Tab-separated table of C-alpha atoms in Angstrom:
chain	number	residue	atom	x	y	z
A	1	UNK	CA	8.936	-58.819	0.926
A	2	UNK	CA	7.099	-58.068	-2.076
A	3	UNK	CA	8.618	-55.840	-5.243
A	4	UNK	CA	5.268	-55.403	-6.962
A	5	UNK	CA	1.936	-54.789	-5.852
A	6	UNK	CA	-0.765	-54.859	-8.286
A	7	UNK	CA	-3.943	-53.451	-6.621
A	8	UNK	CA	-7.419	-53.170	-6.836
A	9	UNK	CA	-8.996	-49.987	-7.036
A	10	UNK	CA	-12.926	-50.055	-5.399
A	11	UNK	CA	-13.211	-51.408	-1.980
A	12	UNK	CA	-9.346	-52.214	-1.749
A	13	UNK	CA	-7.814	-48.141	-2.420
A	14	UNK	CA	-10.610	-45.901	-2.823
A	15	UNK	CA	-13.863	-46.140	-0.803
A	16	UNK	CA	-16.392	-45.862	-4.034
A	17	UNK	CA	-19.374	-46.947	-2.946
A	18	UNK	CA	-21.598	-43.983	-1.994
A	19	UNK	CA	-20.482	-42.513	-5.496
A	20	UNK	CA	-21.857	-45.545	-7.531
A	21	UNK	CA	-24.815	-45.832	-5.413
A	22	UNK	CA	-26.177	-42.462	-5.832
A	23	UNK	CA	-25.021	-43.021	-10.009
A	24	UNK	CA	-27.017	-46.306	-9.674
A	25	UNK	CA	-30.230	-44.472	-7.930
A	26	UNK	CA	-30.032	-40.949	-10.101
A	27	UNK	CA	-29.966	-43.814	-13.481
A	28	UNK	CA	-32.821	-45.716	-12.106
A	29	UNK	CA	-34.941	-42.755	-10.997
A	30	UNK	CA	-34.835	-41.201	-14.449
A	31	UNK	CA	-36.485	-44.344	-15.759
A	32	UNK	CA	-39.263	-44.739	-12.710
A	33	UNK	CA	-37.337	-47.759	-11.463
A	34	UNK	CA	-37.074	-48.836	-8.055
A	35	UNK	CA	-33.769	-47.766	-6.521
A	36	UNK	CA	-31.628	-49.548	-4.334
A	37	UNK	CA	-30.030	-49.208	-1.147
A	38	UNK	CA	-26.166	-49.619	-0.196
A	39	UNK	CA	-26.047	-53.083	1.340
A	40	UNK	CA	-27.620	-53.680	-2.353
A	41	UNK	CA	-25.183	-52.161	-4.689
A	42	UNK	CA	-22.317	-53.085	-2.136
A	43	UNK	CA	-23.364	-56.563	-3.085
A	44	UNK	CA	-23.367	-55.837	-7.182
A	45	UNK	CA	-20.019	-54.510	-7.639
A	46	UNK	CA	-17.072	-56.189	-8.151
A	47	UNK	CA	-17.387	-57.723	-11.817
A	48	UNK	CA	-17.451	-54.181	-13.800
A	49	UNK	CA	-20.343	-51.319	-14.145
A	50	UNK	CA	-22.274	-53.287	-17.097
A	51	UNK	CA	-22.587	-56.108	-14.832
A	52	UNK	CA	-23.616	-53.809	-11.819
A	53	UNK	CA	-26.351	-52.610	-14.060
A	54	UNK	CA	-27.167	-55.603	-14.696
A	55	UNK	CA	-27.566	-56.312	-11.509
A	56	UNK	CA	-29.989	-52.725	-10.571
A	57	UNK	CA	-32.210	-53.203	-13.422
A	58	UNK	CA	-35.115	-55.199	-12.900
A	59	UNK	CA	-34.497	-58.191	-15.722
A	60	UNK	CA	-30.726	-57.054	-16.344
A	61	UNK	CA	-29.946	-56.933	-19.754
A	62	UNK	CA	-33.600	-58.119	-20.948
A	63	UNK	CA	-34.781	-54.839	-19.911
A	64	UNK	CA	-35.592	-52.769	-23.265
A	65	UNK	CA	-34.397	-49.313	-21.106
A	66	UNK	CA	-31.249	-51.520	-20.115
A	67	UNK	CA	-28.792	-49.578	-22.941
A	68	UNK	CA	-30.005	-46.089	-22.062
A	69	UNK	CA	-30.262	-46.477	-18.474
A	70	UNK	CA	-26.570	-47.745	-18.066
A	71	UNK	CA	-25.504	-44.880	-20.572
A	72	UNK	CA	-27.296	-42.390	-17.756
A	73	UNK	CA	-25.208	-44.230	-14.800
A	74	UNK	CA	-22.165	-43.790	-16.830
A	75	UNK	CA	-22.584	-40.719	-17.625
A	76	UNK	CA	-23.715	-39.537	-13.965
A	77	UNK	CA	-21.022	-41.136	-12.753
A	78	UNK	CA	-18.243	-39.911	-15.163
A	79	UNK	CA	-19.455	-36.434	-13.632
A	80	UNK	CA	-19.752	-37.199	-10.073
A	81	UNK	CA	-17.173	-39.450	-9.430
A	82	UNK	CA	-15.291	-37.608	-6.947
A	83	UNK	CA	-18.409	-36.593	-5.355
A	84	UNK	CA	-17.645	-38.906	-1.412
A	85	UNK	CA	-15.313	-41.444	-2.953
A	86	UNK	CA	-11.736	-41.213	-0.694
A	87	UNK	CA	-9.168	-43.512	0.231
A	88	UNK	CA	-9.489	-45.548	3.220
A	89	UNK	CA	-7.712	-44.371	5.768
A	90	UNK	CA	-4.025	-45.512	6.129
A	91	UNK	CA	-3.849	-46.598	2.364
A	92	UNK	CA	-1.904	-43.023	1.049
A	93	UNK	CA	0.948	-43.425	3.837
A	94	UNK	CA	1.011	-47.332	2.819
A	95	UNK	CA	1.426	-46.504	-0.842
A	96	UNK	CA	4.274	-43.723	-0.194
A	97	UNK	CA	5.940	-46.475	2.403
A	98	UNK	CA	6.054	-48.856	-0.582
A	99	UNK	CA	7.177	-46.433	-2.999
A	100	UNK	CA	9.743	-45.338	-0.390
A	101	UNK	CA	10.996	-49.094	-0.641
A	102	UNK	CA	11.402	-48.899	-4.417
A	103	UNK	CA	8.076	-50.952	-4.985
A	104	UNK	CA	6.515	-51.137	-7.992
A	105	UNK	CA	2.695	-50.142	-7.931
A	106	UNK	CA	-0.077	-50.150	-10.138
A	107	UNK	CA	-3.860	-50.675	-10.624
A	108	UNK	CA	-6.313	-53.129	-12.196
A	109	UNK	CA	-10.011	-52.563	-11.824
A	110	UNK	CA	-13.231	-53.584	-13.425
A	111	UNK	CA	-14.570	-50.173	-13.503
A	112	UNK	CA	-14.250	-47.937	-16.997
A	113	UNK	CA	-11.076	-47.139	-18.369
A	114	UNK	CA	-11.612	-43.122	-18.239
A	115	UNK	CA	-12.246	-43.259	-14.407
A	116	UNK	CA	-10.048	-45.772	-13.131
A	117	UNK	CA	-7.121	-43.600	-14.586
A	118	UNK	CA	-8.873	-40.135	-13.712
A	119	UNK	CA	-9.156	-41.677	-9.643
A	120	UNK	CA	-5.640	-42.832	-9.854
A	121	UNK	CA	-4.360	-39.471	-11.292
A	122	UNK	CA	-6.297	-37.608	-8.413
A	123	UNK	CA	-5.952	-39.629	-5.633
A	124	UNK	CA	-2.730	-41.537	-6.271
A	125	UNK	CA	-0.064	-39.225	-8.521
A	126	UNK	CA	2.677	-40.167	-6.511
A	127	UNK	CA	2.659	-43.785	-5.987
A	128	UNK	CA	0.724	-45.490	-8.415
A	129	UNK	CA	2.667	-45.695	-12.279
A	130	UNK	CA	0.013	-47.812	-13.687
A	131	UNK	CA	-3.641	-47.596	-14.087
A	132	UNK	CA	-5.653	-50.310	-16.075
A	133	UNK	CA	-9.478	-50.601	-16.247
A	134	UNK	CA	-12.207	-52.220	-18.302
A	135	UNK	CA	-11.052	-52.071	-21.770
A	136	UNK	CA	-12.577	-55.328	-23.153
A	137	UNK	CA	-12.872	-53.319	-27.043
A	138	UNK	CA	-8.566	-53.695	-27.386
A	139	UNK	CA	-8.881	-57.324	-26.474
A	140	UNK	CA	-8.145	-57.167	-22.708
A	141	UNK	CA	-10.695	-59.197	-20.947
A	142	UNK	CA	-11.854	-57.851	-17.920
A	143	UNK	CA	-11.054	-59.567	-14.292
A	144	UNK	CA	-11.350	-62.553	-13.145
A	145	UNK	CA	-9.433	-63.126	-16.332
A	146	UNK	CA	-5.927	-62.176	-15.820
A	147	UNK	CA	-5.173	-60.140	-19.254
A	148	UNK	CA	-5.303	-56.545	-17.016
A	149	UNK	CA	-2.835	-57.914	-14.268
A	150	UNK	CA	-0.539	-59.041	-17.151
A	151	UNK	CA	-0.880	-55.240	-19.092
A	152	UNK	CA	-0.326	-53.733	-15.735
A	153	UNK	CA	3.506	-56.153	-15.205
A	154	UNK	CA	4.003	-55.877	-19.047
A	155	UNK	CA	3.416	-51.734	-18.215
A	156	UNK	CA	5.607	-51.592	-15.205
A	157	UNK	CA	8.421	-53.505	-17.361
A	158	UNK	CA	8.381	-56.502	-14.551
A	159	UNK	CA	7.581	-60.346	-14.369
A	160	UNK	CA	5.596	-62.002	-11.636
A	161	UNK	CA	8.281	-62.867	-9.435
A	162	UNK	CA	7.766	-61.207	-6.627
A	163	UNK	CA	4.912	-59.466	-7.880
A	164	UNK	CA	1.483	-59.681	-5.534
A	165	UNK	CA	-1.981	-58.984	-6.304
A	166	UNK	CA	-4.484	-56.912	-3.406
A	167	UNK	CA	-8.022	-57.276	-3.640
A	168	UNK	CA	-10.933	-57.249	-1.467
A	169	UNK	CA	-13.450	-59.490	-3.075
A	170	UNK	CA	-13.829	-63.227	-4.654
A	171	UNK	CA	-13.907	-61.660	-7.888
A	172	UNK	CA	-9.676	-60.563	-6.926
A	173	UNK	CA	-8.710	-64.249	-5.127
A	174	UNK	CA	-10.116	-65.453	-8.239
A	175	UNK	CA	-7.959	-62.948	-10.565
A	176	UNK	CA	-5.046	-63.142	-8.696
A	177	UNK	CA	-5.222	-67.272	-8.876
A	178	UNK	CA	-5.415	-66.766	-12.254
A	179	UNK	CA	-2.265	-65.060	-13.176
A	180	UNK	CA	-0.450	-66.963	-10.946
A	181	UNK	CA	0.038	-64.575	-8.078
A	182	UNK	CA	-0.342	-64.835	-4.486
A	183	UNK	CA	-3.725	-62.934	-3.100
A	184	UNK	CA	-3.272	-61.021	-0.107
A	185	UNK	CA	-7.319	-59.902	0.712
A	186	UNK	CA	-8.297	-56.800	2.577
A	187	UNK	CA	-10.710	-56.710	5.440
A	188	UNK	CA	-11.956	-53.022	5.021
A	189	UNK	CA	-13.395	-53.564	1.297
A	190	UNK	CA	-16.685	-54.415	0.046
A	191	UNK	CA	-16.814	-58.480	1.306
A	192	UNK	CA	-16.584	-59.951	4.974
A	193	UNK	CA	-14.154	-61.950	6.278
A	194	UNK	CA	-16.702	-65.343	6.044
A	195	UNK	CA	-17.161	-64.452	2.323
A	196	UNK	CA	-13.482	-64.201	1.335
A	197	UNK	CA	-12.786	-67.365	3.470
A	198	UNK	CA	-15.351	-69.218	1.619
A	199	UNK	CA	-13.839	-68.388	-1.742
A	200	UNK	CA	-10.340	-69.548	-0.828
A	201	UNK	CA	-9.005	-66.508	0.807
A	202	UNK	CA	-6.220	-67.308	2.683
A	203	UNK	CA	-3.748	-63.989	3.488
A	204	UNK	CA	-5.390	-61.087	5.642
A	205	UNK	CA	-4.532	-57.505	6.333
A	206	UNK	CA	-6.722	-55.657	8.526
A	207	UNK	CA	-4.781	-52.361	7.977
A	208	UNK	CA	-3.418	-50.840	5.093
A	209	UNK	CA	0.099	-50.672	7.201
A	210	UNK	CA	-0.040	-54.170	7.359
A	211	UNK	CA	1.033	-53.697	3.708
């Protein structure tokens, strides 16, 4: 039995996706680009909102619209962020059962600082104590590296023993590997089962009361 559980937020807690799609489509549309479709942006997230940009944009970064068309998706999605998004069903009663154990819980995501803590706050009040996101101007590098997994511990006052990290992509196995925690993977996220396996995945759940 675990004491910790550091967790991913998009995919893993919170069912994002049709929110940063339609943030995604409404940023490209205001520029005449072509918009994408969900299988699409399913398959950009994962490494931060920059990076899914970079991803949308037809030549990424190299695009001269690149800076003002991600500064329309974040600020579209700042706005609209609670617009679908939800947790996946079970995942609420999981946390609580945790809590209920004396767990300790927290949050590391990839996505901006302002909404990974306003999602948590919303969704989460409760359960989760700590809420970390992309915050690469103090210093902390954003995941796979594992400087937000360490601010989240150093935040809860804990150590990694017995501490385990919950993702649902190769971009978590990889984070989780690299601060030295086990990676337990969940099936209901953004990546398949073949995906995960293929980038060293070895721990299932299926259900958020496997927890």
């Amino acid at each position: 039995m675990y004491k910790t559980y550091i967790f991913d937020l998009d995919g893993t807690l919170l069912d994002t996706l049709s929110d940063l799609a339609a943030a995604v489509n409404y940023a490209l549309r205001t520029r005449g680009m072509p918009e994408h479709s969900i299988d699409d942006v399913r398959r950009f997230v994962g490494n931060g909102v920059r990076k899914l940009m970079e991803r949308a944009i037809p030549d990424g970064a190299a695009n001269p619209q690149f800076d003002e068309t991600f500064a329309t998706f974040r600020q579209y999605y700042m706005a609209h962020s609670l617009d679908t998004t939800r947790p996946y069903e079970g995942i609420p009663e999981a946390l609580a059962a945790l809590k209920a154990r004396g767990c300790r819980l927290a949050v590391v995501s990839n996505k901006m600082m302002a909404a990974t803590q306003e999602l948590c706050q919303h969704f989460f009040p409760d359960t989760i104590e700590v809420a970390i996101g992309e915050n690469e101007a103090e210093g902390i590098r954003k995941k796979p590296a594992p400087d937000t997994v360490f601010a989240a511990l150093k935040a809860l006052g804990v150590g990694k023993e017995g501490a385990v990290y919950v993702g649902d992509s190769d971009v978590d196995i990889e984070t989780a590997r690299n601060s030295g925690l086990p990676c337990i993977s969940v099936l209901w996220g953004f990546r398949d089962r073949d995906f995960l396996i293929q980038h060293g995945a070895k721990t299932f759940i299926s259900d958020p009361g496997n927890l």
